């Protein structure tokens, strides 16, 4: 994520279209150049090979699960790694079969469905955006329009510093500070409000909220994506041509009206920033695992424990003992990878692709 | 520069030959995490008296251990659950389960305003984890705890999200207590819990219980005692309420000795008797009956000697680490089993 961000931060409207210097390697002293050209080319190829091998290994290892569950994997909500006892087994003549004095039972095989975790990832990411987008856009507008020169650098640094805090540190904060706080002060009141408000009753959690649930997961993800959305949104807003802003002010717009025009002007870039935040939220693992409650279920209430794709992998992969269980987990990883890839592609297209084209049009 | 390199190389060679001269026997084991603390302690103690034997145990989980012994990439495996029929078939040769210590699973709870000691029985515990009993003041819980006042707080069951021997023992015990639970949730290292919250590892479940008023979670005894969390006293098969302790778990192990004729891998949950705690199980070291796969007769001898030591003298360290030692009749059975191990057909014990 950081790489994608720094790439974007570097890509301003003034970016030239092609490399400034072409390596030809024809001069007398060209040996060094030729070697360097091959080394860099090799590095680029290795990086691409890493991605290709990642996808192909995941695809290959998920074949058993794809074969067993097919499309049903995406729509089933049953995630049960153990076999269940079923009907008694009978031989050809219909008699019960005994072994060690006990009736032998047909076992109902383990079953795996990814719908609860796809739902968990989607809902927690959307909740994260609900928390983070207003905050990030507000901070970005402040940094581009209100803040004076000397305050911009330290505030930007501090916001970006949030991105450098390791995920596990957020998780520990979430577990020991955020979750108890939500459990004691926020969730009981909100839950009561949901329970007595007609039309919102479906959001109420029937038992006692614990502070480790979808709501907490979304909240911590929100905190984690704020720096990314803020940094990219700030750069996007900065790229709005000055005459555009001055034009609105000249026409008598208030500060808020001209800011609104600014947001409107750069909406595709801002949307891209949000998509980048979404991609990070969807892939985030440790912090979410610690506060989301880890229950593979689909529940309407935000105060019910849930599970995301990445937290499922963190929880179960190390001790998955059957082949089909491992394979199902790898298929979840593959789906997550494809989802993140899609978010990133859309975000890049919106921030960089359109950005440079509109810059070229000016 | 070059002479310096040569000198360094010479020193390195000397150091290497020094190691070789000691004729060290190296044994590698891997598997269950639950007995890891006592295995590490045993290894350290054993090395004091046997400096020529080096034993390395990696706690990678029971599943990994069984995989390792099946592929013969390790010398012995540790596992909380005995190998299943399928796994035994995959292993090829004859497998021997050696019980090393017994462990117990307790139902740890968090009820801040509850005074006294919570009492539960198997069917009630099964209904709690099945989501049938949802409040602490449910009449079924109240009936077991007469004279106390239970709060009207919702119950949050807490369980393991990772596959584990702890879950295996706990679900197998609950399945003996409730057919409904057995058919709907079933038994295994990892099951689909109908309600509650998941935590990774004993520490994850412990954290949920400590942080959530109204939570009840199953953890290994030593986690509950070390973190000073209250846990329920359980009613056993004979209707006696038994507090979990190394002694009450050892009593459950002793009660199962009668079943040990065919294999030492026997269930010790739901044992009767005045002192038996009902949610208990042995943890095993698993080897092939014929140790020929070790490729070295010295290794085979060292392994058998270590196992003999661990299941006799080593037992004295069990209690202080919250494991239940093997009762004397069980130790006798283990000694008999170790005597049957062979090295390419002939008994290891006799070999020099």
XYZ file of C-alpha atoms in Angstrom:
714
model
C 0.000 0.000 0.000
C 2.771 2.418 0.899
C 4.366 1.824 -2.502
C 1.172 2.562 -4.316
C 0.750 5.678 -2.264
C 4.253 7.028 -2.847
C 3.885 6.317 -6.560
C 0.755 8.336 -6.599
C 2.264 11.108 -4.554
C 5.069 11.392 -7.067
C 2.768 11.435 -10.037
C 1.865 15.051 -10.446
C 0.397 16.697 -13.530
C 3.912 17.785 -14.564
C 5.050 14.154 -15.010
C 6.601 13.720 -18.467
C 5.072 11.067 -20.638
C 8.164 8.970 -21.309
C 11.512 8.332 -19.613
C 13.702 11.414 -19.789
C 16.830 9.494 -20.718
C 16.930 6.459 -22.970
C 19.686 3.916 -22.482
C 21.318 3.076 -25.757
C 24.566 1.470 -24.649
C 26.378 2.249 -27.898
C 29.048 4.553 -26.563
C 32.580 3.365 -25.832
C 31.989 3.448 -22.103
C 28.688 1.659 -22.589
C 29.519 -1.578 -20.782
C 28.349 -0.232 -17.475
C 25.189 1.079 -19.060
C 24.443 -2.240 -20.721
C 24.952 -4.150 -17.505
C 22.797 -1.705 -15.593
C 20.107 -1.972 -18.234
C 20.060 -5.746 -17.850
C 20.099 -5.588 -14.079
C 17.142 -3.204 -13.978
C 15.286 -5.171 -16.618
C 15.919 -8.337 -14.621
C 14.626 -6.712 -11.444
C 11.453 -5.630 -13.165
C 10.909 -9.109 -14.565
C 11.509 -10.729 -11.162
C 8.944 -8.455 -9.529
C 6.349 -9.362 -12.149
C 7.226 -13.062 -11.864
C 6.632 -12.834 -8.122
C 3.087 -11.602 -8.697
C 2.434 -14.190 -11.390
C 3.746 -17.034 -9.247
C 1.739 -15.789 -6.259
C -1.492 -15.889 -8.215
C -0.734 -19.197 -9.893
C 0.300 -20.932 -6.661
C -2.876 -19.745 -4.940
C -4.987 -20.791 -7.923
C -3.337 -24.209 -8.088
C -3.640 -24.880 -4.360
C -7.310 -23.915 -4.322
C -8.234 -26.416 -7.041
C -9.464 -29.096 -4.576
C -11.815 -26.592 -2.928
C -13.017 -25.197 -6.256
C -13.708 -28.740 -7.458
C -15.555 -29.772 -4.310
C -17.648 -26.678 -3.694
C -17.759 -24.922 -7.070
C -19.644 -21.630 -7.176
C -21.452 -22.658 -3.997
C -18.291 -21.616 -2.149
C -19.249 -17.986 -2.729
C -22.869 -18.364 -1.645
C -22.753 -20.876 1.206
C -22.530 -19.554 4.757
C -21.612 -22.871 6.351
C -17.972 -22.904 7.500
C -17.571 -26.156 9.403
C -14.136 -27.832 9.391
C -15.268 -30.926 11.320
C -17.271 -33.924 10.171
C -20.661 -34.470 11.767
C -22.134 -37.803 12.732
C -24.928 -38.762 10.331
C -27.127 -41.799 9.739
C -25.867 -45.244 10.775
C -23.949 -46.993 8.016
C -25.575 -50.157 6.639
C -24.120 -53.020 4.647
C -25.578 -54.407 1.408
C -28.319 -56.306 3.239
C -29.374 -53.297 5.294
C -27.836 -54.386 8.575
C -26.030 -52.026 10.898
C -22.253 -52.271 10.863
C -20.480 -52.576 14.207
C -16.894 -51.830 15.053
C -15.448 -52.184 18.573
C -19.000 -52.677 19.826
C -20.243 -49.364 18.414
C -22.512 -48.628 15.478
C -20.526 -47.170 12.576
C -22.049 -43.906 11.337
C -21.926 -42.251 7.947
C -20.044 -39.002 8.467
C -21.308 -35.756 6.966
C -18.166 -34.275 5.393
C -16.752 -30.873 6.352
C -18.235 -27.991 4.465
C -16.832 -24.606 3.556
C -18.626 -21.487 2.379
C -16.992 -18.074 2.136
C -20.089 -15.869 2.186
C -19.772 -14.833 5.869
C -16.175 -13.693 5.427
C -16.848 -11.942 2.108
C -19.718 -10.210 3.889
C -17.471 -9.439 6.875
C -14.742 -7.923 4.707
C -17.247 -5.871 2.718
C -19.211 -4.532 5.667
C -16.182 -3.795 7.861
C -14.501 -1.971 4.951
C -17.623 0.068 4.216
C -17.953 0.948 7.924
C -14.293 1.962 7.867
C -14.967 4.301 4.949
C -18.003 5.766 6.707
C -15.736 6.719 9.609
C -12.679 7.669 7.594
C -13.937 9.535 4.517
C -15.441 12.603 6.234
C -12.423 12.808 8.532
C -9.915 12.449 5.705
C -11.598 14.876 3.313
C -11.911 17.383 6.138
C -8.233 17.061 6.999
C -7.229 17.269 3.326
C -9.291 20.430 2.779
C -7.774 21.946 5.908
C -4.269 21.187 4.704
C -4.825 22.593 1.206
C -6.984 25.614 1.979
C -6.845 26.771 5.578
C -3.578 25.731 7.141
C -0.773 28.265 6.991
C 2.559 27.279 5.544
C 4.356 26.444 8.767
C 1.622 24.129 10.034
C 1.134 22.055 6.869
C 4.369 20.084 7.068
C 4.131 18.881 10.687
C 0.422 18.051 10.427
C 0.939 16.166 7.154
C 3.847 14.342 8.734
C 1.807 13.317 11.755
C -1.098 12.099 9.656
C 1.211 10.116 7.389
C 2.984 8.804 10.465
C -0.250 7.007 11.372
C 0.312 4.884 8.277
C 3.700 3.771 9.566
C 2.361 2.366 12.849
C 2.444 -1.430 12.637
C -0.929 -3.109 12.347
C -0.348 -5.168 15.488
C 0.105 -1.974 17.515
C -3.302 -0.790 16.346
C -4.636 -4.203 17.291
C -3.297 -4.018 20.826
C -4.696 -0.520 21.223
C -7.990 -1.775 19.825
C -8.116 -4.726 22.195
C -7.124 -2.934 25.394
C -8.444 0.584 24.835
C -11.024 0.756 22.072
C -12.954 -2.466 22.770
C -13.427 -1.890 26.527
C -14.402 1.735 25.833
C -17.008 0.699 23.252
C -18.264 -2.070 25.500
C -18.703 0.192 28.504
C -19.799 3.544 27.138
C -20.812 3.414 23.483
C -22.416 0.116 22.581
C -24.899 -0.394 25.444
C -26.460 3.037 24.758
C -26.473 2.637 20.972
C -27.841 -0.876 21.289
C -30.658 0.324 23.534
C -31.387 3.091 21.041
C -31.605 0.555 18.200
C -33.785 -1.736 20.276
C -36.417 0.902 21.059
C -36.415 2.783 17.747
C -38.996 1.489 15.294
C -37.346 0.747 11.962
C -33.918 0.225 13.522
C -34.767 -2.814 15.652
C -33.038 -5.152 13.197
C -29.731 -3.489 14.134
C -30.021 -4.402 17.813
C -27.891 -7.206 19.233
C -29.978 -9.602 21.358
C -27.243 -10.329 23.916
C -24.813 -8.056 25.759
C -22.467 -6.221 23.346
C -18.834 -7.093 24.001
C -16.885 -4.358 22.260
C -15.298 -6.914 19.958
C -17.560 -6.956 16.934
C -18.124 -5.651 13.422
C -18.454 -2.082 14.735
C -15.077 -2.195 16.507
C -13.480 -3.816 13.453
C -14.837 -1.098 11.156
C -13.756 1.627 13.551
C -10.172 0.436 13.824
C -9.961 -0.012 10.063
C -11.267 3.524 9.714
C -8.418 4.855 11.851
C -5.951 2.868 9.761
C -7.129 4.132 6.362
C -7.370 7.817 7.367
C -3.690 8.556 6.592
C -3.882 7.029 3.112
C -7.051 8.754 2.060
C -5.871 12.048 3.564
C -2.481 11.966 1.848
C -3.857 11.099 -1.579
C -6.831 13.464 -1.275
C -4.491 16.296 -0.290
C -2.365 15.722 -3.397
C -5.454 15.485 -5.579
C -6.884 18.730 -4.164
C -3.544 20.451 -4.587
C -3.620 19.538 -8.266
C -6.798 21.575 -8.768
C -5.641 24.525 -10.951
C -5.362 27.737 -8.977
C -7.356 29.743 -11.545
C -10.254 27.341 -11.068
C -10.429 28.180 -7.360
C -9.842 31.880 -7.945
C -12.563 31.850 -10.577
C -15.162 30.611 -8.114
C -14.119 33.174 -5.533
C -14.257 35.932 -8.182
C -17.835 34.914 -8.899
C -18.677 35.588 -5.268
C -18.590 32.055 -3.910
C -18.217 31.650 -0.168
C -15.361 29.589 1.191
C -17.571 26.539 1.460
C -19.018 26.969 -2.046
C -15.593 27.215 -3.620
C -14.431 24.203 -1.597
C -17.427 22.307 -2.878
C -16.446 23.181 -6.446
C -12.930 22.012 -5.669
C -14.218 18.665 -4.413
C -16.483 18.368 -7.421
C -13.650 19.163 -9.808
C -11.387 16.463 -8.371
C -14.112 13.926 -7.588
C -12.630 11.087 -9.629
C -9.261 11.506 -7.929
C -10.937 11.617 -4.528
C -12.911 8.524 -5.384
C -9.628 6.859 -6.290
C -8.203 7.878 -2.907
C -11.200 6.270 -1.237
C -10.732 3.119 -3.297
C -7.118 2.928 -2.135
C -8.351 3.202 1.425
C -10.868 0.460 0.697
C -8.129 -1.790 -0.668
C -6.117 -1.353 2.507
C -9.157 -1.921 4.702
C -10.053 -5.126 2.866
C -6.578 -6.614 3.207
C -5.832 -5.485 6.754
C -5.352 -8.439 9.080
C -3.910 -8.348 12.571
C -5.707 -5.352 14.049
C -9.067 -6.579 12.780
C -8.478 -10.115 13.998
C -7.998 -8.795 17.506
C -11.222 -6.801 17.720
C -13.796 -8.302 15.341
C -14.832 -11.271 17.501
C -13.951 -13.940 14.916
C -17.324 -15.567 14.379
C -18.066 -16.722 10.815
C -21.624 -15.494 10.768
C -23.790 -13.024 8.932
C -25.640 -10.876 11.454
C -27.472 -7.627 10.847
C -26.328 -6.001 14.067
C -23.002 -4.139 14.008
C -22.554 -5.348 17.599
C -22.462 -9.004 16.613
C -19.033 -10.616 16.263
C -17.972 -11.176 12.652
C -15.020 -12.366 10.621
C -13.169 -10.991 7.605
C -11.336 -12.953 4.935
C -7.929 -11.953 6.242
C -8.798 -12.565 9.895
C -10.112 -16.005 8.949
C -6.754 -16.810 7.364
C -4.832 -15.476 10.365
C -6.966 -17.551 12.717
C -7.143 -20.862 10.947
C -4.319 -21.362 8.498
C -1.573 -22.519 10.858
C -3.641 -25.337 12.351
C -5.731 -26.381 9.361
C -5.130 -30.110 9.361
C -7.135 -31.468 6.442
C -6.312 -30.898 2.799
C -9.750 -29.546 1.928
C -9.652 -27.077 4.832
C -6.282 -25.721 3.695
C -7.488 -25.573 0.127
C -10.640 -23.676 1.119
C -8.543 -21.152 3.059
C -6.284 -20.672 0.054
C -9.316 -20.073 -2.139
C -10.373 -17.349 0.306
C -6.878 -15.838 -0.050
C -7.235 -15.946 -3.830
C -10.600 -14.164 -3.713
C -9.139 -11.538 -1.381
C -6.160 -11.029 -3.695
C -8.397 -10.578 -6.721
C -10.625 -8.147 -4.811
C -7.658 -6.050 -3.665
C -6.234 -6.117 -7.182
C -9.544 -4.847 -8.560
C -9.723 -2.022 -5.981
C -6.156 -0.978 -6.788
C -6.693 -1.052 -10.542
C -9.826 1.093 -10.256
C -8.089 3.478 -7.854
C -5.048 3.870 -10.098
C -7.225 4.472 -13.110
C -9.158 7.179 -11.285
C -6.237 8.931 -9.589
C -3.456 8.609 -12.133
C -5.105 7.742 -15.423
C -7.748 10.431 -15.447
C -5.516 12.849 -13.555
C -2.798 12.855 -16.174
C -5.299 13.028 -19.006
C -7.077 16.008 -17.533
C -3.683 17.576 -16.833
C -2.724 17.047 -20.475
C -5.939 18.740 -21.564
C -4.969 21.941 -19.754
C 45.014 -11.388 5.095
C 45.228 -14.817 3.517
C 47.125 -16.274 6.454
C 44.475 -14.887 8.754
C 41.789 -16.616 6.701
C 43.693 -19.859 6.874
C 43.999 -19.582 10.623
C 40.300 -18.932 10.989
C 39.537 -21.921 8.771
C 41.816 -24.123 10.851
C 40.082 -23.032 14.046
C 36.694 -23.712 12.460
C 37.767 -27.202 11.428
C 39.035 -27.899 14.925
C 35.763 -26.723 16.402
C 33.826 -28.964 14.031
C 35.915 -32.021 14.797
C 35.432 -31.309 18.489
C 31.675 -31.644 18.052
C 32.030 -34.823 16.069
C 34.285 -36.353 18.702
C 31.484 -36.076 21.286
C 29.338 -38.429 19.153
C 26.190 -36.518 19.808
C 22.858 -38.221 19.229
C 20.277 -35.816 17.923
C 16.522 -36.436 18.166
C 13.939 -34.225 16.560
C 10.311 -34.067 17.579
C 7.473 -31.746 16.703
C 3.789 -31.350 17.328
C 1.340 -30.333 20.026
C 1.746 -26.945 21.663
C -0.133 -27.880 24.843
C 2.652 -30.047 26.385
C 5.444 -27.861 24.977
C 6.417 -26.197 28.307
C 6.905 -29.506 30.102
C 8.664 -31.104 27.095
C 11.143 -28.232 27.012
C 11.695 -28.619 30.730
C 12.200 -32.380 30.368
C 14.676 -31.882 27.539
C 16.679 -29.381 29.586
C 16.698 -31.658 32.648
C 17.511 -34.760 30.643
C 20.432 -33.056 28.958
C 22.042 -32.407 32.326
C 22.420 -36.124 32.942
C 22.823 -37.099 29.260
C 25.020 -34.437 27.634
C 25.537 -36.641 24.573
C 21.840 -36.638 23.637
C 20.417 -33.545 22.045
C 16.621 -33.374 21.765
C 14.778 -30.707 19.863
C 11.004 -30.348 20.189
C 9.165 -27.790 18.093
C 5.629 -26.850 19.041
C 4.065 -26.568 15.600
C 0.661 -28.025 16.462
C -0.627 -31.600 16.612
C -1.557 -31.635 12.929
C 1.972 -30.714 11.895
C 3.409 -33.347 14.214
C 1.247 -36.120 12.745
C 2.160 -34.990 9.242
C 5.834 -35.059 10.198
C 5.800 -38.576 11.657
C 3.725 -39.894 8.724
C 6.324 -38.518 6.314
C 9.095 -39.625 8.699
C 10.696 -36.189 8.579
C 10.828 -36.119 12.385
C 11.773 -38.774 14.931
C 8.722 -38.465 17.147
C 5.499 -36.492 17.134
C 3.545 -34.855 19.914
C -0.232 -34.863 19.669
C -3.154 -34.099 21.962
C -5.588 -36.159 19.941
C -4.754 -39.773 19.109
C -4.287 -40.437 15.406
C -7.548 -41.119 13.601
C -8.165 -44.328 11.664
C -7.524 -42.462 8.434
C -4.255 -41.058 9.747
C -3.190 -44.468 11.044
C -3.851 -45.983 7.634
C -1.819 -43.228 5.972
C 1.087 -43.851 8.338
C 1.661 -47.346 6.961
C 3.576 -49.008 9.795
C 2.239 -49.767 13.254
C 1.972 -46.687 15.464
C 2.412 -46.532 19.234
C 0.874 -43.776 21.370
C 2.812 -43.038 24.552
C 0.835 -40.934 27.070
C 3.241 -38.449 28.675
C 1.053 -36.291 30.920
C -2.635 -35.523 31.171
C -4.138 -32.106 30.756
C -7.481 -30.634 31.615
C -9.795 -28.113 30.067
C -11.669 -25.777 32.372
C -14.669 -23.525 31.817
C -13.319 -20.122 32.841
C -15.888 -17.417 33.474
C -16.183 -13.725 34.176
C -18.978 -12.792 36.563
C -17.814 -9.704 38.477
C -20.676 -9.604 40.983
C -20.949 -13.322 41.559
C -19.699 -14.506 44.916
C -18.726 -18.085 45.441
C -17.757 -20.913 43.183
C -19.760 -21.588 40.049
C -20.953 -25.181 39.680
C -21.887 -26.660 36.316
C -22.668 -30.037 34.859
C -22.022 -31.411 31.384
C -25.510 -31.036 29.885
C -25.755 -27.412 31.074
C -22.313 -26.569 29.709
C -23.297 -28.157 26.381
C -26.448 -26.045 26.231
C -24.468 -22.882 27.016
C -22.051 -23.519 24.146
C -24.913 -24.588 21.911
C -26.604 -21.226 22.521
C -29.662 -22.785 24.208
C -28.942 -21.165 27.568
C -28.319 -17.464 27.021
C -28.615 -15.823 30.446
C -26.641 -16.456 33.602
C -29.799 -16.527 35.737
C -31.259 -19.392 33.683
C -33.107 -21.843 35.979
C -30.817 -24.702 34.889
C -27.702 -22.866 36.087
C -29.515 -21.613 39.185
C -30.558 -25.170 40.125
C -26.890 -26.208 40.264
C -25.955 -23.162 42.349
C -28.548 -22.997 45.068
C -28.009 -20.309 47.641
C -26.218 -17.958 45.273
C -27.600 -15.130 43.194
C -26.720 -15.189 39.515
C -26.923 -11.964 37.490
C -29.335 -11.488 34.568
C -26.371 -10.917 32.251
C -26.174 -12.427 28.762
C -23.731 -15.300 28.315
C -20.935 -14.856 25.772
C -19.361 -18.236 25.050
C -15.699 -17.883 24.048
C -13.932 -20.525 21.996
C -10.822 -21.250 19.953
C -10.741 -20.176 16.313
C -7.629 -22.201 15.515
C -7.661 -25.967 15.354
C -6.529 -27.313 18.723
C -6.401 -30.328 20.978
C -8.189 -28.239 23.605
C -11.242 -27.933 21.361
C -10.971 -31.647 20.560
C -11.155 -32.618 24.244
C -13.855 -30.096 25.078
C -16.197 -30.993 22.193
C -15.712 -34.712 22.751
C -16.660 -34.268 26.390
C -19.733 -32.174 25.536
C -20.767 -34.773 22.945
C -20.906 -37.390 25.698
C -23.228 -35.069 27.645
C -25.699 -34.009 24.983
C -26.809 -35.833 21.860
C -28.197 -32.611 20.497
C -24.766 -31.010 20.758
C -23.140 -34.078 19.236
C -25.372 -34.014 16.178
C -25.456 -30.262 15.590
C -21.949 -29.112 16.544
C -20.060 -32.384 16.624
C -16.526 -33.076 17.743
C -13.160 -32.121 16.347
C -10.095 -29.915 16.620
C -12.145 -27.120 15.133
C -15.928 -26.967 14.960
C -18.554 -24.466 13.902
C -19.782 -22.865 17.115
C -23.357 -21.640 16.866
C -22.833 -18.581 19.066
C -20.261 -16.497 20.895
C -16.804 -15.148 20.181
C -13.614 -16.689 18.893
C -10.077 -16.119 20.079
C -6.816 -17.462 18.706
C -4.985 -19.707 21.121
C -5.548 -20.102 24.857
C -4.357 -16.510 25.263
C -7.024 -15.250 22.838
C -9.843 -16.999 24.698
C -8.385 -15.872 28.032
C -8.395 -12.264 26.789
C -12.065 -12.485 25.797
C -13.085 -13.960 29.133
C -11.093 -11.375 31.104
C -12.453 -8.487 29.061
C -16.106 -9.478 28.842
C -18.429 -9.613 31.842
C -20.710 -12.593 31.249
C -18.205 -14.542 29.166
C -17.410 -18.234 29.624
C -14.576 -19.830 27.701
C -12.726 -23.120 27.681
C -8.986 -22.983 28.282
C -6.307 -25.302 29.550
C -6.025 -25.464 33.320
C -2.633 -23.766 33.477
C -3.918 -20.712 31.577
C -6.749 -20.263 34.038
C -4.511 -20.658 37.098
C -1.686 -18.475 35.772
C -4.094 -15.682 34.827
C -6.095 -16.184 38.018
C -9.425 -16.537 36.261
C -12.197 -18.313 38.091
C -13.343 -21.590 36.540
C -16.350 -23.786 37.119
C -16.404 -26.841 39.339
C -17.777 -29.685 37.221
C -20.154 -32.471 38.102
C -18.661 -35.777 37.014
C -20.244 -39.000 35.804
C -20.921 -40.197 39.361
C -22.613 -36.941 40.314
C -19.685 -35.584 42.343
C -18.660 -31.944 41.985
C -14.915 -31.908 41.338
C -12.578 -28.936 41.178
C -9.990 -29.227 38.442
C -6.461 -29.840 39.711
C -3.514 -32.000 38.658
C -4.664 -34.565 41.219
C -8.268 -34.792 40.029
C -7.035 -35.119 36.427
C -4.538 -37.824 37.380
C -7.430 -39.635 39.073
C -9.354 -39.561 35.796
C -6.298 -41.030 34.043
C -5.979 -43.798 36.606
C -9.644 -44.653 36.116
C -9.071 -45.345 32.434
C -6.276 -47.859 32.891
C -8.690 -50.754 32.446
C -9.286 -49.706 28.832
C -5.593 -49.703 27.938
C -5.226 -53.287 26.751
C -5.262 -52.702 23.011
C -3.817 -49.224 22.808
C -2.685 -46.592 25.267
C -4.672 -43.992 23.346
C -7.807 -44.019 25.473
C -10.298 -41.304 26.312
C -10.263 -40.138 29.892
C -13.057 -37.592 29.660
C -16.287 -38.282 31.517
C -14.675 -40.746 33.957
C -16.549 -41.717 37.079
C -15.120 -41.880 40.594
C -15.157 -39.585 43.605
C -12.170 -37.510 42.540
C -12.098 -37.608 38.734
C -12.368 -34.288 36.917
C -14.411 -34.974 33.773
C -12.855 -32.781 31.001
C -9.412 -34.301 30.700
C -7.218 -36.064 28.196
C -3.763 -37.518 27.803
C -1.292 -35.919 25.483
C 0.855 -38.348 23.535
C 4.223 -38.838 21.995
C 3.745 -40.843 18.832
C 6.353 -43.153 17.319
C 6.347 -46.128 15.004
C 6.510 -49.451 16.800
C 9.557 -50.348 14.747
C 12.113 -47.574 15.107
C 14.003 -48.629 11.972
C 13.024 -45.303 10.361
C 15.461 -43.552 12.681
C 18.243 -45.069 10.541
C 20.548 -45.294 13.569
C 20.290 -47.791 16.385
C 21.891 -45.337 18.808
C 19.074 -42.892 18.124
C 16.440 -45.558 18.716
C 18.006 -46.421 22.061
C 18.291 -42.753 23.051
C 14.627 -42.128 22.191
C 13.387 -45.095 24.213
C 15.610 -44.112 27.157
C 14.305 -40.562 27.092
C 10.686 -41.685 26.950
C 11.306 -44.068 29.849
C 12.823 -41.269 31.882
C 10.056 -38.793 31.005
C 7.259 -41.163 31.971
C 8.842 -42.094 35.306
C 11.331 -39.650 36.855
C 10.177 -36.767 34.682
C 6.659 -37.042 36.105
C 7.726 -35.338 39.321
C 7.896 -31.954 37.556
C 4.374 -32.261 36.112
C 2.299 -30.970 39.023
C 4.226 -27.765 39.579
C 3.592 -26.933 35.912
C -0.169 -27.661 36.213
C -0.055 -30.902 34.254
C -1.423 -34.101 35.704
C 1.216 -36.809 36.193
C 0.568 -40.342 35.000
C -0.829 -42.489 37.782
C 1.306 -45.480 38.796
C -0.791 -48.094 36.922
C -0.586 -45.948 33.774
C 3.196 -45.638 34.157
C 3.326 -49.426 34.309
C 1.346 -49.704 31.056
C 3.673 -47.183 29.386
C 6.761 -49.128 30.499
C 5.246 -52.288 28.995
C 4.547 -50.491 25.732
C 8.080 -49.049 25.540
C 9.467 -52.551 26.003
C 7.666 -53.684 22.856
C 9.379 -51.112 20.612
C 11.746 -52.707 18.144
C 14.722 -51.800 16.025
C 14.354 -53.550 12.665
C 12.657 -56.520 14.306
C 14.639 -56.958 17.541
C 13.747 -55.241 20.827
C 15.410 -51.832 21.301
C 15.609 -52.198 25.028
C 18.016 -55.125 24.692
C 20.252 -53.501 22.085
C 23.458 -51.834 23.209
